[in-house]
Amino acid sequence: MNTTTGRHFQVGEKEKIAQLTRDYGVETDERNIDCYSGIGIEGWWGEQGLHPGLHQMNPIRGEFVINLLKQYQISNSHQIIEVGCGGGIFCEYISKRGYNVLGIDISPGAVSVAQEHASMNNLTANYQTASVYELPFADESFDVVMSSDFLEHIEDLETAIYEMIRILKHNGLFIFDTISRSEKAVQNFMSLESQGIIPPGTHDPLLFVQPEELETLATKSGLEFARDENNPYGFLIESIEFIDGSFQLKSIKLKDSFSTYIGYGIKKYSNYHSHDEKAYPFKAEGRRQK
């Protein structure tokens, strides 16, 4: 059973989500399955692979990130990490633009694919197996921490966010994209699943992340989201939408009017003293990752 730590459900929200999944003929008892570890290089990178949407979205979110790196004068001398890198699709996009990137994932199979594909393409991206709940890096080790298509699979979101920001340097960038827990998002992804466009059971809508939930946890860990007074949430996030056969970046005008969103924050203070069990603000037991 999912702990859904870090999510705050409204009265009746869980029941409504369950009904929406049933409306699309999608079973609700087995969700958030691992459809990433054992699919091999063809599953990640082949023309008939299991995750074409990840490749199609890459230029949109990739350029969002590249523009940020340029804006904040991040160069190949800075340390960049992607947490939850899977088969390396997003890491490679950033690496090809001349940046040094380390990708980590809890799945040895996915990491092996990422390493093999990077080697085949003579890229400098590096990979290792690790859990987001206990990242094997010192405090403030990285200039940029990226999380792409990952947070919506995390059960203990609170611990994951804390760990990612812990390893981020002061004034470093935390860049994310994930799926909002809105009616539109649930309808969108359940429809894609029912059509066979994404593997059955890929997403548990209860793990989708409301923007306010993400901001609350990030702020608690020392991050400040980029502000945007024109955004209905009050901070900078944009929507990644599939329109007329391609993915596009769109400004958000109304709350809950989108599914996938992208944004960033800057680490302003450290909410820890050392990475040991006594100083750690969350329980050491029960940390789980997909």
CSV table of C-alpha atoms in Angstrom, one decimal:
chain,number,residue,atom,x,y,z
A,1,MET,CA,0.0,0.0,0.0
A,2,ASN,CA,1.3,3.5,-0.9
A,3,THR,CA,2.2,5.7,2.0
A,4,THR,CA,1.8,8.8,-0.2
A,5,THR,CA,3.8,10.8,2.3
A,6,GLY,CA,3.9,14.5,1.5
A,7,ARG,CA,0.5,14.5,-0.3
A,8,HIS,CA,-2.5,16.2,1.2
A,9,PHE,CA,-5.8,14.8,-0.1
A,10,GLN,CA,-9.0,16.8,-0.1
A,11,VAL,CA,-12.1,15.2,1.3
A,12,GLY,CA,-13.4,12.7,-1.3
A,13,GLU,CA,-10.3,13.1,-3.6
A,14,LYS,CA,-9.1,9.5,-3.4
A,15,GLU,CA,-12.6,8.2,-4.2
A,16,LYS,CA,-12.9,10.6,-7.2
A,17,ILE,CA,-9.5,9.5,-8.6
A,18,ALA,CA,-10.5,5.9,-8.3
A,19,GLN,CA,-13.8,6.6,-10.2
A,20,LEU,CA,-11.9,8.4,-12.9
A,21,THR,CA,-9.6,5.4,-13.4
A,22,ARG,CA,-12.6,3.1,-13.6
A,23,ASP,CA,-14.2,5.3,-16.2
A,24,TYR,CA,-11.3,4.5,-18.5
A,25,GLY,CA,-11.5,0.8,-17.7
A,26,VAL,CA,-8.2,0.9,-15.8
A,27,GLU,CA,-7.8,-1.3,-12.8
A,28,THR,CA,-6.8,0.6,-9.6
A,29,ASP,CA,-5.3,-2.2,-7.5
A,30,GLU,CA,-1.9,-2.5,-9.2
A,31,ARG,CA,-0.4,0.8,-10.0
A,32,ASN,CA,3.0,2.4,-10.1
A,33,ILE,CA,4.5,-0.8,-11.4
A,34,ASP,CA,8.2,-1.1,-12.4
A,35,CYS,CA,8.1,-0.9,-16.2
A,36,TYR,CA,11.6,0.4,-16.4
A,37,SER,CA,14.1,-2.0,-15.0
A,38,GLY,CA,14.0,-5.0,-17.3
A,39,ILE,CA,13.1,-3.5,-20.7
A,40,GLY,CA,16.7,-3.3,-22.0
A,41,ILE,CA,18.2,-0.9,-24.4
A,42,GLU,CA,15.5,-1.5,-27.0
A,43,GLY,CA,12.8,-0.7,-24.5
A,44,TRP,CA,14.5,2.6,-23.6
A,45,TRP,CA,16.0,3.6,-26.9
A,46,GLY,CA,14.5,1.5,-29.7
A,47,GLU,CA,12.0,2.9,-32.3
A,48,GLN,CA,9.4,0.5,-30.9
A,49,GLY,CA,10.4,1.2,-27.3
A,50,LEU,CA,8.0,1.4,-24.3
A,51,HIS,CA,8.5,5.1,-23.6
A,52,PRO,CA,8.3,7.2,-26.8
A,53,GLY,CA,6.7,10.1,-24.9
A,54,LEU,CA,9.9,10.6,-22.9
A,55,HIS,CA,11.9,11.1,-26.1
A,56,GLN,CA,9.2,13.3,-27.6
A,57,MET,CA,9.2,15.6,-24.5
A,58,ASN,CA,13.0,15.7,-24.3
A,59,PRO,CA,13.5,18.8,-26.5
A,60,ILE,CA,10.9,20.8,-24.6
A,61,ARG,CA,12.1,20.2,-21.1
A,62,GLY,CA,15.7,20.0,-22.3
A,63,GLU,CA,15.7,23.5,-23.7
A,64,PHE,CA,13.9,24.7,-20.5
A,65,VAL,CA,16.9,23.3,-18.5
A,66,ILE,CA,19.6,24.5,-21.0
A,67,ASN,CA,18.2,28.1,-20.9
A,68,LEU,CA,18.3,28.0,-17.1
A,69,LEU,CA,21.8,26.7,-17.0
A,70,LYS,CA,22.9,29.6,-19.3
A,71,GLN,CA,20.9,32.1,-17.3
A,72,TYR,CA,22.7,31.1,-14.1
A,73,GLN,CA,26.1,30.7,-15.8
A,74,ILE,CA,26.4,26.9,-15.2
A,75,SER,CA,29.3,25.5,-17.2
A,76,ASN,CA,31.0,22.2,-17.7
A,77,SER,CA,33.0,22.9,-14.6
A,78,HIS,CA,29.9,22.6,-12.4
A,79,GLN,CA,28.4,19.4,-11.0
A,80,ILE,CA,25.0,18.3,-12.3
A,81,ILE,CA,23.0,15.3,-11.2
A,82,GLU,CA,19.7,13.8,-12.4
A,83,VAL,CA,18.0,11.8,-9.7
A,84,GLY,CA,15.8,9.0,-11.2
A,85,CYS,CA,17.6,9.0,-14.6
A,86,GLY,CA,16.2,5.7,-15.8
A,87,GLY,CA,17.8,4.7,-19.1
A,88,GLY,CA,19.6,8.1,-19.5
A,89,ILE,CA,17.3,9.8,-22.0
A,90,PHE,CA,17.3,13.2,-20.3
A,91,CYS,CA,20.9,13.0,-19.0
A,92,GLU,CA,22.1,12.4,-22.6
A,93,TYR,CA,20.3,15.5,-23.9
A,94,ILE,CA,22.0,17.7,-21.3
A,95,SER,CA,25.4,15.9,-21.8
A,96,LYS,CA,25.3,16.4,-25.6
A,97,ARG,CA,25.2,20.2,-24.9
A,98,GLY,CA,28.5,20.0,-23.2
A,99,TYR,CA,27.6,19.6,-19.5
A,100,ASN,CA,29.0,17.1,-17.0
A,101,VAL,CA,26.1,15.0,-15.8
A,102,LEU,CA,25.8,12.2,-13.3
A,103,GLY,CA,22.6,10.1,-13.5
A,104,ILE,CA,21.5,7.9,-10.6
A,105,ASP,CA,18.6,5.4,-10.4
A,106,ILE,CA,17.6,2.7,-8.0
A,107,SER,CA,17.3,0.2,-10.9
A,108,PRO,CA,20.6,-1.6,-11.8
A,109,GLY,CA,19.0,-2.6,-15.1
A,110,ALA,CA,18.1,1.0,-16.1
A,111,VAL,CA,21.6,2.2,-15.0
A,112,SER,CA,23.2,-0.5,-17.1
A,113,VAL,CA,21.2,0.6,-20.2
A,114,ALA,CA,22.2,4.3,-19.6
A,115,GLN,CA,25.8,3.4,-19.3
A,116,GLU,CA,25.8,1.2,-22.4
A,117,HIS,CA,24.0,3.8,-24.6
A,118,ALA,CA,26.3,6.6,-23.4
A,119,SER,CA,29.3,4.5,-24.3
A,120,MET,CA,27.9,3.7,-27.7
A,121,ASN,CA,27.6,7.4,-28.4
A,122,ASN,CA,30.9,8.5,-26.8
A,123,LEU,CA,29.2,10.7,-24.2
A,124,THR,CA,30.7,11.7,-20.9
A,125,ALA,CA,27.6,11.2,-18.9
A,126,ASN,CA,28.2,9.0,-15.8
A,127,TYR,CA,25.8,6.7,-14.0
A,128,GLN,CA,25.5,4.8,-10.7
A,129,THR,CA,22.9,2.9,-8.8
A,130,ALA,CA,21.5,4.7,-5.7
A,131,SER,CA,18.2,5.4,-3.8
A,132,VAL,CA,16.8,8.8,-3.6
A,133,TYR,CA,15.9,8.1,0.0
A,134,GLU,CA,19.6,7.8,1.0
A,135,LEU,CA,21.7,9.5,-1.6
A,136,PRO,CA,25.4,8.5,-1.2
A,137,PHE,CA,26.7,12.1,-1.5
A,138,ALA,CA,28.0,14.7,0.9
A,139,ASP,CA,25.9,17.7,1.9
A,140,GLU,CA,26.0,20.4,-0.8
A,141,SER,CA,27.9,18.3,-3.4
A,142,PHE,CA,26.1,19.5,-6.6
A,143,ASP,CA,25.4,22.8,-8.3
A,144,VAL,CA,22.3,21.5,-10.1
A,145,VAL,CA,19.9,18.7,-9.1
A,146,MET,CA,17.4,17.6,-11.8
A,147,SER,CA,14.3,15.5,-11.3
A,148,SER,CA,12.5,14.6,-14.5
A,149,ASP,CA,9.4,12.4,-14.8
A,150,PHE,CA,10.3,11.0,-11.3
A,151,LEU,CA,8.5,12.6,-8.4
A,152,GLU,CA,5.1,11.1,-9.5
A,153,HIS,CA,6.5,7.7,-8.8
A,154,ILE,CA,7.8,8.4,-5.3
A,155,GLU,CA,5.9,7.2,-2.3
A,156,ASP,CA,7.8,9.1,0.4
A,157,LEU,CA,8.0,12.4,-1.4
A,158,GLU,CA,9.0,14.3,1.8
A,159,THR,CA,12.2,12.3,2.3
A,160,ALA,CA,13.1,12.3,-1.4
A,161,ILE,CA,12.8,16.1,-1.6
A,162,TYR,CA,14.8,16.6,1.5
A,163,GLU,CA,17.6,14.3,0.2
A,164,MET,CA,17.8,16.0,-3.2
A,165,ILE,CA,18.0,19.5,-1.7
A,166,ARG,CA,20.5,18.3,1.0
A,167,ILE,CA,23.0,17.5,-1.7
A,168,LEU,CA,22.4,20.8,-3.5
A,169,LYS,CA,24.9,23.6,-2.9
A,170,HIS,CA,23.8,27.0,-1.5
A,171,ASN,CA,22.3,29.0,-4.4
A,172,GLY,CA,22.2,25.8,-6.5
A,173,LEU,CA,19.3,25.0,-8.9
A,174,PHE,CA,16.7,22.3,-8.3
A,175,ILE,CA,14.9,21.7,-11.6
A,176,PHE,CA,11.9,19.5,-11.8
A,177,ASP,CA,9.0,18.3,-14.0
A,178,THR,CA,6.2,16.1,-12.8
A,179,ILE,CA,2.5,15.4,-13.0
A,180,SER,CA,-0.2,17.4,-11.2
A,181,ARG,CA,-2.8,15.5,-9.3
A,182,SER,CA,-5.7,17.2,-11.1
A,183,GLU,CA,-8.8,15.8,-12.8
A,184,LYS,CA,-7.3,16.7,-16.2
A,185,ALA,CA,-4.1,14.9,-15.4
A,186,VAL,CA,-5.8,11.7,-14.3
A,187,GLN,CA,-8.0,11.7,-17.3
A,188,ASN,CA,-5.1,12.4,-19.6
A,189,PHE,CA,-2.8,9.6,-18.3
A,190,MET,CA,-5.5,7.0,-17.8
A,191,SER,CA,-6.7,7.7,-21.4
A,192,LEU,CA,-3.1,7.2,-22.7
A,193,GLU,CA,-2.9,3.9,-20.8
A,194,SER,CA,-6.2,2.6,-21.9
A,195,GLN,CA,-5.1,3.3,-25.5
A,196,GLY,CA,-1.9,1.4,-25.0
A,197,ILE,CA,0.3,4.5,-25.5
A,198,ILE,CA,1.9,4.0,-22.1
A,199,PRO,CA,2.4,0.6,-20.4
A,200,PRO,CA,-0.5,-0.5,-18.1
A,201,GLY,CA,0.1,0.4,-14.5
A,202,THR,CA,2.8,2.9,-15.2
A,203,HIS,CA,1.2,5.6,-12.9
A,204,ASP,CA,-0.6,5.6,-9.7
A,205,PRO,CA,-2.6,8.9,-9.8
A,206,LEU,CA,-2.6,9.1,-6.0
A,207,LEU,CA,1.2,9.7,-6.3
A,208,PHE,CA,0.8,12.7,-8.6
A,209,VAL,CA,2.0,15.9,-7.0
A,210,GLN,CA,0.1,19.1,-6.5
A,211,PRO,CA,2.3,22.2,-7.1
A,212,GLU,CA,1.5,23.5,-3.6
A,213,GLU,CA,2.6,20.2,-2.1
A,214,LEU,CA,5.9,20.3,-3.9
A,215,GLU,CA,6.5,24.0,-2.9
A,216,THR,CA,5.7,23.2,0.8
A,217,LEU,CA,8.2,20.4,1.0
A,218,ALA,CA,10.9,22.2,-1.0
A,219,THR,CA,10.5,25.3,1.2
A,220,LYS,CA,10.8,23.2,4.3
A,221,SER,CA,14.1,21.8,3.0
A,222,GLY,CA,15.6,25.2,2.2
A,223,LEU,CA,14.5,25.9,-1.4
A,224,GLU,CA,12.8,29.0,-2.7
A,225,PHE,CA,10.8,28.6,-5.9
A,226,ALA,CA,11.2,31.1,-8.6
A,227,ARG,CA,8.4,33.6,-8.2
A,228,ASP,CA,5.9,34.6,-10.9
A,229,GLU,CA,3.1,36.9,-9.9
A,230,ASN,CA,1.2,36.1,-13.1
A,231,ASN,CA,1.0,32.5,-12.3
A,232,PRO,CA,-2.1,31.4,-10.4
A,233,TYR,CA,0.1,29.5,-7.9
A,234,GLY,CA,2.3,32.5,-7.4
A,235,PHE,CA,5.5,30.8,-8.4
A,236,LEU,CA,7.1,29.9,-11.7
A,237,ILE,CA,5.8,26.7,-13.3
A,238,GLU,CA,4.8,26.1,-16.9
A,239,SER,CA,2.8,23.4,-18.5
A,240,ILE,CA,4.1,20.8,-21.0
A,241,GLU,CA,1.2,20.0,-23.3
A,242,PHE,CA,0.6,17.8,-26.4
A,243,ILE,CA,-1.0,20.1,-29.0
A,244,ASP,CA,-1.4,19.4,-32.7
A,245,GLY,CA,0.9,16.4,-32.7
A,246,SER,CA,3.8,17.9,-30.7
A,247,PHE,CA,4.7,18.9,-27.2
A,248,GLN,CA,4.7,22.6,-26.3
A,249,LEU,CA,5.5,24.7,-23.3
A,250,LYS,CA,2.5,26.8,-22.2
A,251,SER,CA,1.9,29.4,-19.5
A,252,ILE,CA,-0.5,28.3,-16.8
A,253,LYS,CA,-3.6,30.5,-16.6
A,254,LEU,CA,-5.9,28.6,-14.3
A,255,LYS,CA,-5.3,26.2,-11.4
A,256,ASP,CA,-5.7,22.5,-12.2
A,257,SER,CA,-5.9,23.2,-15.9
A,258,PHE,CA,-2.8,21.1,-16.8
A,259,SER,CA,-1.1,17.8,-16.2
A,260,THR,CA,2.7,17.8,-16.6
A,261,TYR,CA,4.4,20.9,-15.2
A,262,ILE,CA,8.0,22.1,-15.1
A,263,GLY,CA,9.8,24.7,-12.9
A,264,TYR,CA,12.8,25.3,-10.6
A,265,GLY,CA,13.9,26.7,-7.3
A,266,ILE,CA,17.1,28.0,-5.7
A,267,LYS,CA,18.6,26.7,-2.4
A,268,LYS,CA,18.7,29.5,0.1
A,269,TYR,CA,19.4,27.8,3.4
A,270,SER,CA,20.3,24.4,4.8
A,271,ASN,CA,17.8,22.7,7.0
A,272,TYR,CA,20.2,20.1,8.5
A,273,HIS,CA,23.4,19.8,10.4
A,274,SER,CA,24.8,16.5,9.4
A,275,HIS,CA,23.6,13.4,7.5
A,276,ASP,CA,23.1,11.0,10.3
A,277,GLU,CA,20.1,9.5,11.9
A,278,LYS,CA,19.9,11.9,14.8
A,279,ALA,CA,20.0,15.0,12.7
A,280,TYR,CA,17.8,13.6,10.0
A,281,PRO,CA,14.3,15.0,10.3
A,282,PHE,CA,12.5,12.0,8.9
A,283,LYS,CA,12.4,8.4,10.0
A,284,ALA,CA,15.2,6.1,8.8
A,285,GLU,CA,12.9,3.1,8.5
A,286,GLY,CA,10.3,2.6,5.9
A,287,ARG,CA,11.9,4.6,3.1
A,288,ARG,CA,10.9,3.0,-0.1
A,289,GLN,CA,11.3,3.7,-3.8
A,290,LYS,CA,9.6,2.2,-6.8
